[in-house]
mmCIF file of C-alpha atoms in Angstrom:
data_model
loop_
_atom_site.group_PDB
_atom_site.id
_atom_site.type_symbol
_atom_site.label_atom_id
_atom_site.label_comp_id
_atom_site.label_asym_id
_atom_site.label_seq_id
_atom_site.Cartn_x
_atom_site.Cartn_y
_atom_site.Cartn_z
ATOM 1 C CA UNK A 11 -26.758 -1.340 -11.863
ATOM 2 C CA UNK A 12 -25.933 1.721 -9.977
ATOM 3 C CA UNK A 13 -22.932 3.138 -7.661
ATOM 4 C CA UNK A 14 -23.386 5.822 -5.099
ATOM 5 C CA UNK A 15 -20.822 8.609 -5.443
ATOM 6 C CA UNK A 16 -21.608 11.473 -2.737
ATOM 7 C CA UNK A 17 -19.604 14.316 -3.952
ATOM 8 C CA UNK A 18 -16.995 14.895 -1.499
ATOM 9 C CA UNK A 19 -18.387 16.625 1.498
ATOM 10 C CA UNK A 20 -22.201 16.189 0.627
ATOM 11 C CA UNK A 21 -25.452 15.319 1.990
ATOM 12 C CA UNK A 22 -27.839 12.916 1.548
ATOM 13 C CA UNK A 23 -28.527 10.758 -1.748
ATOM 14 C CA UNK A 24 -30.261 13.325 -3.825
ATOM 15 C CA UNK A 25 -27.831 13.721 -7.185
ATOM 16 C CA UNK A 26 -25.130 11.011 -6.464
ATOM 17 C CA UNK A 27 -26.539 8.123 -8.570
ATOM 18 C CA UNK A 28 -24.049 7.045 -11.196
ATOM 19 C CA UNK A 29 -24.459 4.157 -13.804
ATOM 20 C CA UNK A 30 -21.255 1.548 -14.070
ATOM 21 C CA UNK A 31 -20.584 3.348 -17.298
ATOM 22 C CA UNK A 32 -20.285 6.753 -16.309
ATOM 23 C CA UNK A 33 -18.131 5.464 -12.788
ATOM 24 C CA UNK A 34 -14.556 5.905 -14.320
ATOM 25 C CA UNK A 35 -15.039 9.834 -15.002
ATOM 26 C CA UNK A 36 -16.246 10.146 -11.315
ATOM 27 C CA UNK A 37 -12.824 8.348 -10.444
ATOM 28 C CA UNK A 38 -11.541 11.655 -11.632
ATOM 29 C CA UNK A 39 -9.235 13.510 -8.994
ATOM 30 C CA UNK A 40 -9.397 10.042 -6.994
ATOM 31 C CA UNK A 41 -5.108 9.171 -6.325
ATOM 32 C CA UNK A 42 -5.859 7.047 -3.477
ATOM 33 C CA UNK A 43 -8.328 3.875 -2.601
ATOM 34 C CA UNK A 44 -8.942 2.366 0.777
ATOM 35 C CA UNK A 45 -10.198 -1.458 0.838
ATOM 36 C CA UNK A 46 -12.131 -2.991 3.262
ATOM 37 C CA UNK A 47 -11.148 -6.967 3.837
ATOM 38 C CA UNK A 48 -13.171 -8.758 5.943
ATOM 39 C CA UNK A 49 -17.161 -9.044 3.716
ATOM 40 C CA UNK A 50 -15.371 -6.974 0.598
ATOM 41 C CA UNK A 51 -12.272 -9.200 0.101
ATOM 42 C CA UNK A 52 -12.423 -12.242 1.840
ATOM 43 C CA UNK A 53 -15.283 -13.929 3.704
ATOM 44 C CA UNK A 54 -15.033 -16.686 6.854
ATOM 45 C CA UNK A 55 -17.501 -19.649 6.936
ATOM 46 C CA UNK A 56 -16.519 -20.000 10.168
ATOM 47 C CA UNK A 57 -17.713 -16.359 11.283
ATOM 48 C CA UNK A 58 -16.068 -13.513 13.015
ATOM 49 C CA UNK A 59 -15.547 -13.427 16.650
ATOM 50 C CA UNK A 60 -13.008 -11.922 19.561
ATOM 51 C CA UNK A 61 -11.437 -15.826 20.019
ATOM 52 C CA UNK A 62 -11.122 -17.575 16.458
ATOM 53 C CA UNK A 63 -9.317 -20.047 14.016
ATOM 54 C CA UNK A 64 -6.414 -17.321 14.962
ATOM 55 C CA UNK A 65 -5.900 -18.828 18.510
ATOM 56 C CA UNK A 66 -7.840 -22.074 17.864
ATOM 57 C CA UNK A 67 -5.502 -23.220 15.220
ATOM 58 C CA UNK A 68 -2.759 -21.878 17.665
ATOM 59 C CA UNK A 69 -3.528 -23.369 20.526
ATOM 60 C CA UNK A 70 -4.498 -26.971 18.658
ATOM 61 C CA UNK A 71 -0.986 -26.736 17.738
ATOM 62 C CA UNK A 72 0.031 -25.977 21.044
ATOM 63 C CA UNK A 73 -1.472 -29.208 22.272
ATOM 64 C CA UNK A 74 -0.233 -31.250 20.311
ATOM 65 C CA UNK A 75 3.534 -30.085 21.023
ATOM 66 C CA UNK A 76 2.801 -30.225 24.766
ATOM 67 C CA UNK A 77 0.606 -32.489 25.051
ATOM 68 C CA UNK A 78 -2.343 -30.800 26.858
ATOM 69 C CA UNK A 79 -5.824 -30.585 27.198
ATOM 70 C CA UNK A 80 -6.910 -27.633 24.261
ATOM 71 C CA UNK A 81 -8.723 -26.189 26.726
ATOM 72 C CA UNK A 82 -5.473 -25.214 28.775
ATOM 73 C CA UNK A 83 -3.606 -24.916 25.411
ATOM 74 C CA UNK A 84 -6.114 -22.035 24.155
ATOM 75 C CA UNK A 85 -5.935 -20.014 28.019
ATOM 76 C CA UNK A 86 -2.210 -20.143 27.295
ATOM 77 C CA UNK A 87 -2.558 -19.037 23.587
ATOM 78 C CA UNK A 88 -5.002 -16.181 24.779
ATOM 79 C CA UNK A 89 -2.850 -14.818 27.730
ATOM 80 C CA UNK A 90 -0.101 -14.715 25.135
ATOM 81 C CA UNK A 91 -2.108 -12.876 22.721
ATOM 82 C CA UNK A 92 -2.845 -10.304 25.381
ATOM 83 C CA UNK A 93 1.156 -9.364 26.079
ATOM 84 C CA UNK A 94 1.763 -8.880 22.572
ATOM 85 C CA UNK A 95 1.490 -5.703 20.785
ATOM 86 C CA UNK A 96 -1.952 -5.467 18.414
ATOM 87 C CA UNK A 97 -2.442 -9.036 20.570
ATOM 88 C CA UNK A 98 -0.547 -11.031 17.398
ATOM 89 C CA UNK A 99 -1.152 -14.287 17.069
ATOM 90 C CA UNK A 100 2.115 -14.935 15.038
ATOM 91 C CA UNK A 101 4.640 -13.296 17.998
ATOM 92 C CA UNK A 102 2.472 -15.253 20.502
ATOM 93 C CA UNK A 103 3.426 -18.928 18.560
ATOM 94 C CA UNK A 104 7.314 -17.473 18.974
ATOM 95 C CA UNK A 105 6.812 -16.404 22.483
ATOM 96 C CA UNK A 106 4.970 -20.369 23.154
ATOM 97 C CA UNK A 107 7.946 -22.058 21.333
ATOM 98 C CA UNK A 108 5.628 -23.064 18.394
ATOM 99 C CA UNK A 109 7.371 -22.736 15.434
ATOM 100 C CA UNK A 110 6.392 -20.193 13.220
ATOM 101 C CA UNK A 111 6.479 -21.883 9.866
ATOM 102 C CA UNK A 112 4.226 -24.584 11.135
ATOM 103 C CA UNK A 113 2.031 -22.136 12.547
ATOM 104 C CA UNK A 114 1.629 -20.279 9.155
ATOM 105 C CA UNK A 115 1.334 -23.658 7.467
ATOM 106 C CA UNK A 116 -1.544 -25.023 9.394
ATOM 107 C CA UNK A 117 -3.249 -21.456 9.130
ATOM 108 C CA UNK A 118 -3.267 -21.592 5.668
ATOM 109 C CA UNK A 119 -4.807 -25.243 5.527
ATOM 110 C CA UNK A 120 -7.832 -23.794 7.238
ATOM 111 C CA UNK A 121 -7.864 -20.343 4.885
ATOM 112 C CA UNK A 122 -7.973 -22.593 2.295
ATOM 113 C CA UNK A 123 -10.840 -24.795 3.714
ATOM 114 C CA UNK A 124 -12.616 -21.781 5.134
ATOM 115 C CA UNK A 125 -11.907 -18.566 3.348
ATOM 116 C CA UNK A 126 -14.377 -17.105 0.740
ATOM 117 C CA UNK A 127 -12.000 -15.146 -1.489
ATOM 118 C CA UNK A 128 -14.476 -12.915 -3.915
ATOM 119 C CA UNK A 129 -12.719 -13.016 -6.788
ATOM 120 C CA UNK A 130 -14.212 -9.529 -8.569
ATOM 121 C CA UNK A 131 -12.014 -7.659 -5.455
ATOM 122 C CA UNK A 132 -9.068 -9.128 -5.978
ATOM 123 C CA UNK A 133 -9.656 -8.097 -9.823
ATOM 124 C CA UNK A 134 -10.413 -4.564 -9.186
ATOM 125 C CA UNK A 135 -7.417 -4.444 -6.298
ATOM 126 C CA UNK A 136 -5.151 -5.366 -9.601
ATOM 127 C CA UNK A 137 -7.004 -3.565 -11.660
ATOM 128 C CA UNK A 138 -6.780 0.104 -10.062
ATOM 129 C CA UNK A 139 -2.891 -1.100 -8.513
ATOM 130 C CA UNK A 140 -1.993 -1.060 -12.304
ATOM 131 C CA UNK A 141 -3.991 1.951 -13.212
ATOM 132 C CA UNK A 142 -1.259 4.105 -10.748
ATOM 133 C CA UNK A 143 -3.915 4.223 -8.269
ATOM 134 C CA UNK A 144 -2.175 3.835 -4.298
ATOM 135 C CA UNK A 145 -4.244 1.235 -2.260
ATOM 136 C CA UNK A 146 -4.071 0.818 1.352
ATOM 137 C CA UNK A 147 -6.534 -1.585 3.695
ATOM 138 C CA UNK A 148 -8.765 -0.223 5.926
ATOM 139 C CA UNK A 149 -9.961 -2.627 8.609
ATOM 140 C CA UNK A 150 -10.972 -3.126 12.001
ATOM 141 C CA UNK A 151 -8.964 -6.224 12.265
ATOM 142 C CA UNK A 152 -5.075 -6.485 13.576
ATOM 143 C CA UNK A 153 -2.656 -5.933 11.012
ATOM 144 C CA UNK A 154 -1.163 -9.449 11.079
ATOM 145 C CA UNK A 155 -4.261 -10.755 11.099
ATOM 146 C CA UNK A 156 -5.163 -8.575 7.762
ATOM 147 C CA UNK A 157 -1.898 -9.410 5.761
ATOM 148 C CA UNK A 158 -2.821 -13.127 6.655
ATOM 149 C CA UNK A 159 -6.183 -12.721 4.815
ATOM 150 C CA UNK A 160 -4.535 -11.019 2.063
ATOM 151 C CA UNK A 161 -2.093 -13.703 1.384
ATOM 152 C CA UNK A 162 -4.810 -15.894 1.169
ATOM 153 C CA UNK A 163 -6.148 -14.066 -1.449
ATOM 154 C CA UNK A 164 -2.790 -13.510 -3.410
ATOM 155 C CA UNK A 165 -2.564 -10.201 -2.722
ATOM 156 C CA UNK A 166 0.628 -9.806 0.138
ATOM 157 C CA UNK A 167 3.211 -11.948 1.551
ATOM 158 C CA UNK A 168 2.596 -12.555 5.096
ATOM 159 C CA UNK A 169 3.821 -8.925 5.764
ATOM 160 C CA UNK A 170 4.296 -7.184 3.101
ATOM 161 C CA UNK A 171 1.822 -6.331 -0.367
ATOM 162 C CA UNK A 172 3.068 -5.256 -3.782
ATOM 163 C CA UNK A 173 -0.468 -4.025 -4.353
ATOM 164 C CA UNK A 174 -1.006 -2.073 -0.827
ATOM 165 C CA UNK A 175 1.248 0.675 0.410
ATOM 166 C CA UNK A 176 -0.088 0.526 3.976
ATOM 167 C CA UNK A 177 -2.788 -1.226 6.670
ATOM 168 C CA UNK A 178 -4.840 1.145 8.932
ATOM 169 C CA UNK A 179 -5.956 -0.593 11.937
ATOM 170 C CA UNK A 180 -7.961 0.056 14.782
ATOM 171 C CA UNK A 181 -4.890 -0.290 16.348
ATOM 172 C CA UNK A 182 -3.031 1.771 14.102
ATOM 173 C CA UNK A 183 -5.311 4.771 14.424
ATOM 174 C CA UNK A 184 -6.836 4.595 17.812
ATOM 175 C CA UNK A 185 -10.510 4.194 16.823
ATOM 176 C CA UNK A 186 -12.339 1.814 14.726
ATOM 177 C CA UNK A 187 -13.935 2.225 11.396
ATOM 178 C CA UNK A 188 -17.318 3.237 12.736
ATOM 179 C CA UNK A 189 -15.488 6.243 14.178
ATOM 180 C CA UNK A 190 -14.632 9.241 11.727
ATOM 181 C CA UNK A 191 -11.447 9.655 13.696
ATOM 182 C CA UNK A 192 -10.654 6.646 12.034
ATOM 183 C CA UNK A 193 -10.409 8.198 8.456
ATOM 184 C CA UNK A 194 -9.160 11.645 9.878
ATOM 185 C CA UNK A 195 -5.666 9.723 10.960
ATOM 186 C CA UNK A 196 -5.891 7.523 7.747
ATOM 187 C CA UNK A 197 -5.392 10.744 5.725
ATOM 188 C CA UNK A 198 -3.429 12.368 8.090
ATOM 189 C CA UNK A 199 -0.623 9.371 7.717
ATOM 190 C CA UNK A 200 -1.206 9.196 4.064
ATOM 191 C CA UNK A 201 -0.829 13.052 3.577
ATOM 192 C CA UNK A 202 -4.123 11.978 0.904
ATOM 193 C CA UNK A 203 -7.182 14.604 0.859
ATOM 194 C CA UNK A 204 -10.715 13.953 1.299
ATOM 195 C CA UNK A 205 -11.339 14.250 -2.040
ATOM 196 C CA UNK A 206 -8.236 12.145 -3.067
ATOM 197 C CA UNK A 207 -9.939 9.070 -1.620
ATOM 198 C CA UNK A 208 -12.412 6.499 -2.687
ATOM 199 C CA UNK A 209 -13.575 4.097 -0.242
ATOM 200 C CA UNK A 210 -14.645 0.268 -1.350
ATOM 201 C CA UNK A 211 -16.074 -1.713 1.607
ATOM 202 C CA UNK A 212 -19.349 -3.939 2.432
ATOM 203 C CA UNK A 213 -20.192 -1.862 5.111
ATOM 204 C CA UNK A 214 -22.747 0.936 4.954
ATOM 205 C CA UNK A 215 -21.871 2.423 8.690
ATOM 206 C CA UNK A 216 -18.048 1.676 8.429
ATOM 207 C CA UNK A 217 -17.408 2.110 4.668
ATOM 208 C CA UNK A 218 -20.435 4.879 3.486
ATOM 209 C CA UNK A 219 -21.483 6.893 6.597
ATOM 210 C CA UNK A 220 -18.279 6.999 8.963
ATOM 211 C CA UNK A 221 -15.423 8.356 5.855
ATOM 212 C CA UNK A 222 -18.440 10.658 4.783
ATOM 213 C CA UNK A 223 -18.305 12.001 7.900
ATOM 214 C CA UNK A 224 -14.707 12.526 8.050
ATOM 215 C CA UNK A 225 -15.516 14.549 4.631
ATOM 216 C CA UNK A 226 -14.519 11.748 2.102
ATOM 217 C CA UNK A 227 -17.483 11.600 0.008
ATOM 218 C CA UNK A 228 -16.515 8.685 -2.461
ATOM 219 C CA UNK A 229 -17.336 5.000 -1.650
ATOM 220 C CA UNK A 230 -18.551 2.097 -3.164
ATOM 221 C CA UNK A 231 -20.327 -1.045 -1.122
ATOM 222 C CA UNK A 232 -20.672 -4.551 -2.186
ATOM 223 C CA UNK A 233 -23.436 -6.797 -1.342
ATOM 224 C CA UNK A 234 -23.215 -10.459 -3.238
ATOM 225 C CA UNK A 235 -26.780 -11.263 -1.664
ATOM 226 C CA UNK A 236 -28.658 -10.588 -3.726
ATOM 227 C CA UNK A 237 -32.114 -11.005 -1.781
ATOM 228 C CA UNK A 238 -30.757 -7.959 0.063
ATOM 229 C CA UNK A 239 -31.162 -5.649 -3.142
ATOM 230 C CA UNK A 240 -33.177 -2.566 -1.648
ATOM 231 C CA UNK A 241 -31.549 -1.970 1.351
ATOM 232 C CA UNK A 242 -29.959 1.870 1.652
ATOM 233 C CA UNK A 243 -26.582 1.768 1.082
ATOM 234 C CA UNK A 244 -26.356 -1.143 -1.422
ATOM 235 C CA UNK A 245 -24.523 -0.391 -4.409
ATOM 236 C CA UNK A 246 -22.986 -2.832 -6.671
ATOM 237 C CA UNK A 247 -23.429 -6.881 -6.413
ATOM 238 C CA UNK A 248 -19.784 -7.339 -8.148
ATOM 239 C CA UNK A 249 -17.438 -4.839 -7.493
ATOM 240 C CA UNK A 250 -15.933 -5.195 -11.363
ATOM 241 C CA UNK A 251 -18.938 -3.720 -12.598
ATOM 242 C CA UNK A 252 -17.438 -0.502 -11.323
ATOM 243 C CA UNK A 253 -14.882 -0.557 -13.934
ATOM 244 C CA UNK A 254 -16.010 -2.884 -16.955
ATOM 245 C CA UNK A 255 -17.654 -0.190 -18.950
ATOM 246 C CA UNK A 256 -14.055 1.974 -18.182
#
Protein backbone atom coordinates (compact mmCIF):
# COMPACT_ATOMS: atom_id res chain seq x y z
CA UNK A 1 0.00 0.00 0.00
CA UNK A 2 1.23 3.39 -0.77
CA UNK A 3 0.68 7.18 0.53
CA UNK A 4 1.34 10.20 -1.57
CA UNK A 5 3.51 12.77 0.21
CA UNK A 6 4.26 15.83 -2.28
CA UNK A 7 7.05 17.57 -0.61
CA UNK A 8 5.79 20.80 0.46
CA UNK A 9 5.52 23.13 -2.44
CA UNK A 10 6.08 20.47 -5.29
CA UNK A 11 4.90 19.35 -8.53
CA UNK A 12 3.49 16.55 -9.90
CA UNK A 13 3.80 12.79 -8.59
CA UNK A 14 7.26 12.01 -9.75
CA UNK A 15 9.33 11.13 -6.24
CA UNK A 16 6.47 11.38 -3.62
CA UNK A 17 5.56 7.66 -3.30
CA UNK A 18 6.01 6.47 0.26
CA UNK A 19 5.30 2.89 1.67
CA UNK A 20 3.06 2.77 5.14
CA UNK A 21 6.35 1.93 6.75
CA UNK A 22 8.44 4.66 5.84
CA UNK A 23 5.10 7.34 6.46
CA UNK A 24 6.00 8.26 10.15
CA UNK A 25 9.59 9.79 9.18
CA UNK A 26 7.77 11.87 6.45
CA UNK A 27 5.47 13.08 9.44
CA UNK A 28 8.68 14.75 10.36
CA UNK A 29 8.36 18.68 10.82
CA UNK A 30 4.42 17.99 10.55
CA UNK A 31 2.89 20.00 14.19
CA UNK A 32 -0.42 20.37 12.75
CA UNK A 33 -3.22 17.99 10.89
CA UNK A 34 -6.37 19.12 9.21
CA UNK A 35 -9.33 16.41 8.91
CA UNK A 36 -11.80 16.25 6.49
CA UNK A 37 -15.41 14.87 7.96
CA UNK A 38 -17.89 14.31 5.66
CA UNK A 39 -16.38 10.74 3.22
CA UNK A 40 -13.06 10.66 5.70
CA UNK A 41 -14.85 10.56 9.10
CA UNK A 42 -18.30 9.94 8.86
CA UNK A 43 -20.46 8.88 5.92
CA UNK A 44 -24.56 9.56 5.35
CA UNK A 45 -26.72 6.77 3.80
CA UNK A 46 -29.02 9.22 3.32
CA UNK A 47 -26.66 11.45 1.00
CA UNK A 48 -25.59 15.01 1.06
CA UNK A 49 -27.74 17.75 -0.09
CA UNK A 50 -28.53 21.78 0.52
CA UNK A 51 -32.07 20.64 2.54
CA UNK A 52 -31.38 17.40 4.75
CA UNK A 53 -32.08 15.23 7.93
CA UNK A 54 -30.76 18.79 9.46
CA UNK A 55 -34.13 20.58 8.68
CA UNK A 56 -36.13 17.38 7.97
CA UNK A 57 -35.71 16.07 11.42
CA UNK A 58 -36.37 19.79 12.45
CA UNK A 59 -39.19 20.51 10.85
CA UNK A 60 -40.85 16.76 11.60
CA UNK A 61 -40.47 17.95 15.02
CA UNK A 62 -41.93 21.09 14.29
CA UNK A 63 -45.09 19.38 13.14
CA UNK A 64 -45.68 17.50 15.52
CA UNK A 65 -45.55 20.43 18.25
CA UNK A 66 -47.82 22.53 16.00
CA UNK A 67 -49.57 20.39 14.45
CA UNK A 68 -49.00 21.15 10.72
CA UNK A 69 -48.68 19.84 7.48
CA UNK A 70 -44.47 19.01 7.18
CA UNK A 71 -44.60 20.61 4.21
CA UNK A 72 -45.37 24.10 5.94
CA UNK A 73 -43.32 22.89 8.97
CA UNK A 74 -40.02 22.47 6.71
CA UNK A 75 -40.73 26.30 4.74
CA UNK A 76 -40.78 27.52 8.33
CA UNK A 77 -37.65 25.48 9.41
CA UNK A 78 -35.84 26.72 6.14
CA UNK A 79 -36.73 30.51 6.43
CA UNK A 80 -35.38 30.13 9.95
CA UNK A 81 -32.27 28.58 8.85
CA UNK A 82 -31.73 31.47 6.49
CA UNK A 83 -31.80 34.38 9.47
CA UNK A 84 -29.39 32.58 11.43
CA UNK A 85 -25.77 33.04 11.29
CA UNK A 86 -23.82 29.93 9.27
CA UNK A 87 -27.90 29.14 8.67
CA UNK A 88 -27.79 26.78 12.15
CA UNK A 89 -30.13 24.43 12.47
CA UNK A 90 -29.77 24.26 16.35
CA UNK A 91 -30.48 28.39 16.90
CA UNK A 92 -33.31 27.93 14.34
CA UNK A 93 -35.18 25.01 16.81
CA UNK A 94 -34.66 27.97 19.71
CA UNK A 95 -35.85 30.70 17.50
CA UNK A 96 -39.22 28.03 16.46
CA UNK A 97 -39.78 27.28 20.22
CA UNK A 98 -38.60 23.62 19.70
CA UNK A 99 -36.75 22.65 22.45
CA UNK A 100 -33.31 22.12 22.02
CA UNK A 101 -32.67 18.95 23.93
CA UNK A 102 -35.35 17.20 21.99
CA UNK A 103 -34.02 18.49 18.93
CA UNK A 104 -30.48 17.05 19.66
CA UNK A 105 -32.14 13.87 20.87
CA UNK A 106 -34.08 13.03 17.81
CA UNK A 107 -30.91 14.04 15.67
CA UNK A 108 -28.95 11.63 17.20
CA UNK A 109 -31.62 8.74 16.71
CA UNK A 110 -31.18 9.26 13.00
CA UNK A 111 -27.03 9.61 13.26
CA UNK A 112 -27.27 6.54 14.79
CA UNK A 113 -29.58 4.88 12.14
CA UNK A 114 -27.84 6.69 9.32
CA UNK A 115 -24.29 7.64 10.02
CA UNK A 116 -21.32 5.52 8.69
CA UNK A 117 -18.67 6.26 11.32
CA UNK A 118 -15.20 4.70 9.74
CA UNK A 119 -13.75 3.55 12.55
CA UNK A 120 -9.76 3.60 11.28
CA UNK A 121 -10.34 7.80 11.42
CA UNK A 122 -11.50 8.03 14.54
CA UNK A 123 -8.33 5.74 15.49
CA UNK A 124 -5.82 7.80 13.79
CA UNK A 125 -7.74 11.25 15.11
CA UNK A 126 -6.74 9.58 18.73
CA UNK A 127 -3.89 8.33 17.63
CA UNK A 128 -1.94 11.58 16.33
CA UNK A 129 -4.22 13.80 19.30
CA UNK A 130 -2.02 11.70 21.74
CA UNK A 131 1.12 11.83 19.74
CA UNK A 132 1.10 16.01 20.58
CA UNK A 133 -0.01 16.48 17.15
CA UNK A 134 -2.86 19.76 17.02
CA UNK A 135 -5.94 18.68 14.88
CA UNK A 136 -8.44 20.96 13.54
CA UNK A 137 -11.50 20.01 10.88
CA UNK A 138 -11.52 21.21 7.66
CA UNK A 139 -14.91 21.10 5.97
CA UNK A 140 -17.22 22.62 3.71
CA UNK A 141 -20.05 22.01 6.01
CA UNK A 142 -21.43 24.60 8.89
CA UNK A 143 -19.71 24.34 12.00
CA UNK A 144 -22.71 23.12 14.04
CA UNK A 145 -23.45 20.92 11.61
CA UNK A 146 -19.63 19.47 11.81
CA UNK A 147 -19.44 19.21 15.72
CA UNK A 148 -22.84 17.27 15.32
CA UNK A 149 -21.08 14.66 13.11
CA UNK A 150 -18.25 14.55 15.38
CA UNK A 151 -20.23 13.75 18.39
CA UNK A 152 -21.58 11.07 16.59
CA UNK A 153 -18.43 9.70 16.17
CA UNK A 154 -17.16 10.29 19.84
CA UNK A 155 -14.95 12.73 19.02
CA UNK A 156 -16.66 16.41 20.47
CA UNK A 157 -19.47 17.38 22.57
CA UNK A 158 -22.00 19.14 20.61
CA UNK A 159 -19.63 22.22 20.60
CA UNK A 160 -16.71 21.63 21.80
CA UNK A 161 -13.71 18.59 20.98
CA UNK A 162 -10.95 17.49 23.33
CA UNK A 163 -9.27 16.11 20.23
CA UNK A 164 -9.76 19.33 17.79
CA UNK A 165 -8.53 22.79 18.62
CA UNK A 166 -10.64 24.47 15.93
CA UNK A 167 -13.36 24.01 12.77
CA UNK A 168 -12.61 25.89 9.48
CA UNK A 169 -15.67 26.40 7.56
CA UNK A 170 -16.65 27.72 4.43
CA UNK A 171 -18.16 30.05 6.49
CA UNK A 172 -15.37 30.59 8.65
CA UNK A 173 -12.94 31.41 5.88
CA UNK A 174 -14.95 32.86 3.10
CA UNK A 175 -14.30 30.21 0.41
CA UNK A 176 -14.77 26.58 0.25
CA UNK A 177 -12.30 23.81 0.23
CA UNK A 178 -11.95 23.66 -3.53
CA UNK A 179 -10.59 27.20 -3.22
CA UNK A 180 -6.83 27.65 -2.04
CA UNK A 181 -7.99 30.73 -0.22
CA UNK A 182 -9.49 28.30 1.85
CA UNK A 183 -6.14 26.88 3.30
CA UNK A 184 -4.37 30.38 3.02
CA UNK A 185 -6.90 31.69 6.01
CA UNK A 186 -6.72 28.18 7.70
CA UNK A 187 -2.99 28.87 8.32
CA UNK A 188 -3.31 32.32 8.65
CA UNK A 189 -5.76 31.72 11.91
CA UNK A 190 -3.66 28.88 13.04
CA UNK A 191 -0.34 30.91 12.74
CA UNK A 192 0.73 26.93 11.27
CA UNK A 193 3.16 26.91 8.06
CA UNK A 194 2.74 25.16 4.92
CA UNK A 195 5.02 22.78 5.78
CA UNK A 196 3.64 22.38 9.39
CA UNK A 197 0.50 20.81 7.93
CA UNK A 198 -0.66 17.46 6.80
CA UNK A 199 -3.92 17.19 5.23
CA UNK A 200 -6.20 13.78 5.62
CA UNK A 201 -9.39 13.97 3.50
CA UNK A 202 -11.33 11.71 0.76
CA UNK A 203 -11.18 14.28 -1.59
CA UNK A 204 -8.60 14.53 -4.36
CA UNK A 205 -9.73 18.30 -5.55
CA UNK A 206 -10.55 19.53 -1.94
CA UNK A 207 -8.03 17.55 0.17
CA UNK A 208 -4.82 16.87 -2.55
CA UNK A 209 -4.96 19.60 -5.27
CA UNK A 210 -6.60 22.78 -3.53
CA UNK A 211 -3.96 22.82 0.03
CA UNK A 212 -1.18 21.95 -2.63
CA UNK A 213 -1.98 24.87 -4.17
CA UNK A 214 -2.02 26.99 -1.21
CA UNK A 215 1.71 25.44 -0.86
CA UNK A 216 0.88 22.63 1.73
CA UNK A 217 2.31 19.72 0.09
CA UNK A 218 1.36 16.88 2.65
CA UNK A 219 -1.98 14.96 2.37
CA UNK A 220 -3.27 11.72 2.61
CA UNK A 221 -6.81 10.48 0.84
CA UNK A 222 -8.93 7.62 1.77
CA UNK A 223 -10.95 5.60 -0.53
CA UNK A 224 -12.76 2.37 1.29
CA UNK A 225 -13.98 1.27 -2.34
CA UNK A 226 -12.02 -0.64 -3.22
CA UNK A 227 -13.16 -1.22 -7.00
CA UNK A 228 -11.97 2.39 -7.28
CA UNK A 229 -8.18 1.34 -6.73
CA UNK A 230 -6.41 3.12 -9.81
CA UNK A 231 -7.88 6.26 -9.83
CA UNK A 232 -5.16 9.38 -9.41
CA UNK A 233 -5.24 10.56 -6.19
CA UNK A 234 -6.10 7.34 -4.27
CA UNK A 235 -3.91 6.62 -1.52
CA UNK A 236 -4.66 4.46 1.34
CA UNK A 237 -8.00 2.14 1.72
CA UNK A 238 -7.70 2.46 5.76
CA UNK A 239 -6.33 5.43 6.97
CA UNK A 240 -4.47 3.34 10.06
CA UNK A 241 -2.25 1.90 7.66
CA UNK A 242 -0.60 5.29 7.71
CA UNK A 243 0.66 4.72 11.10
CA UNK A 244 0.71 0.84 11.94
CA UNK A 245 4.21 0.23 10.80
CA UNK A 246 5.12 3.68 13.13
Amino acid sequence: MEIHLSPPGGHGDDGGRLTAMQFVSGLQGVKAVAFDIDGTIASSTLGYADVGYFEYVLAALLSRINSIALGEALEQTLSAERQELDRDPFRAARALDVPLALYRRELAEVQRRHLVIHSDAVRLVRFLKARGYALVVATNNTESRAWAVLRAAGLSGWAASRYFDAVYTSGRTGCRKSDPAFYRALMADSGFKARELLVVGDSVKDDRLSPRAAGIGRSVIVNRDKRAGGQAGIMVRDLMAIVKHG
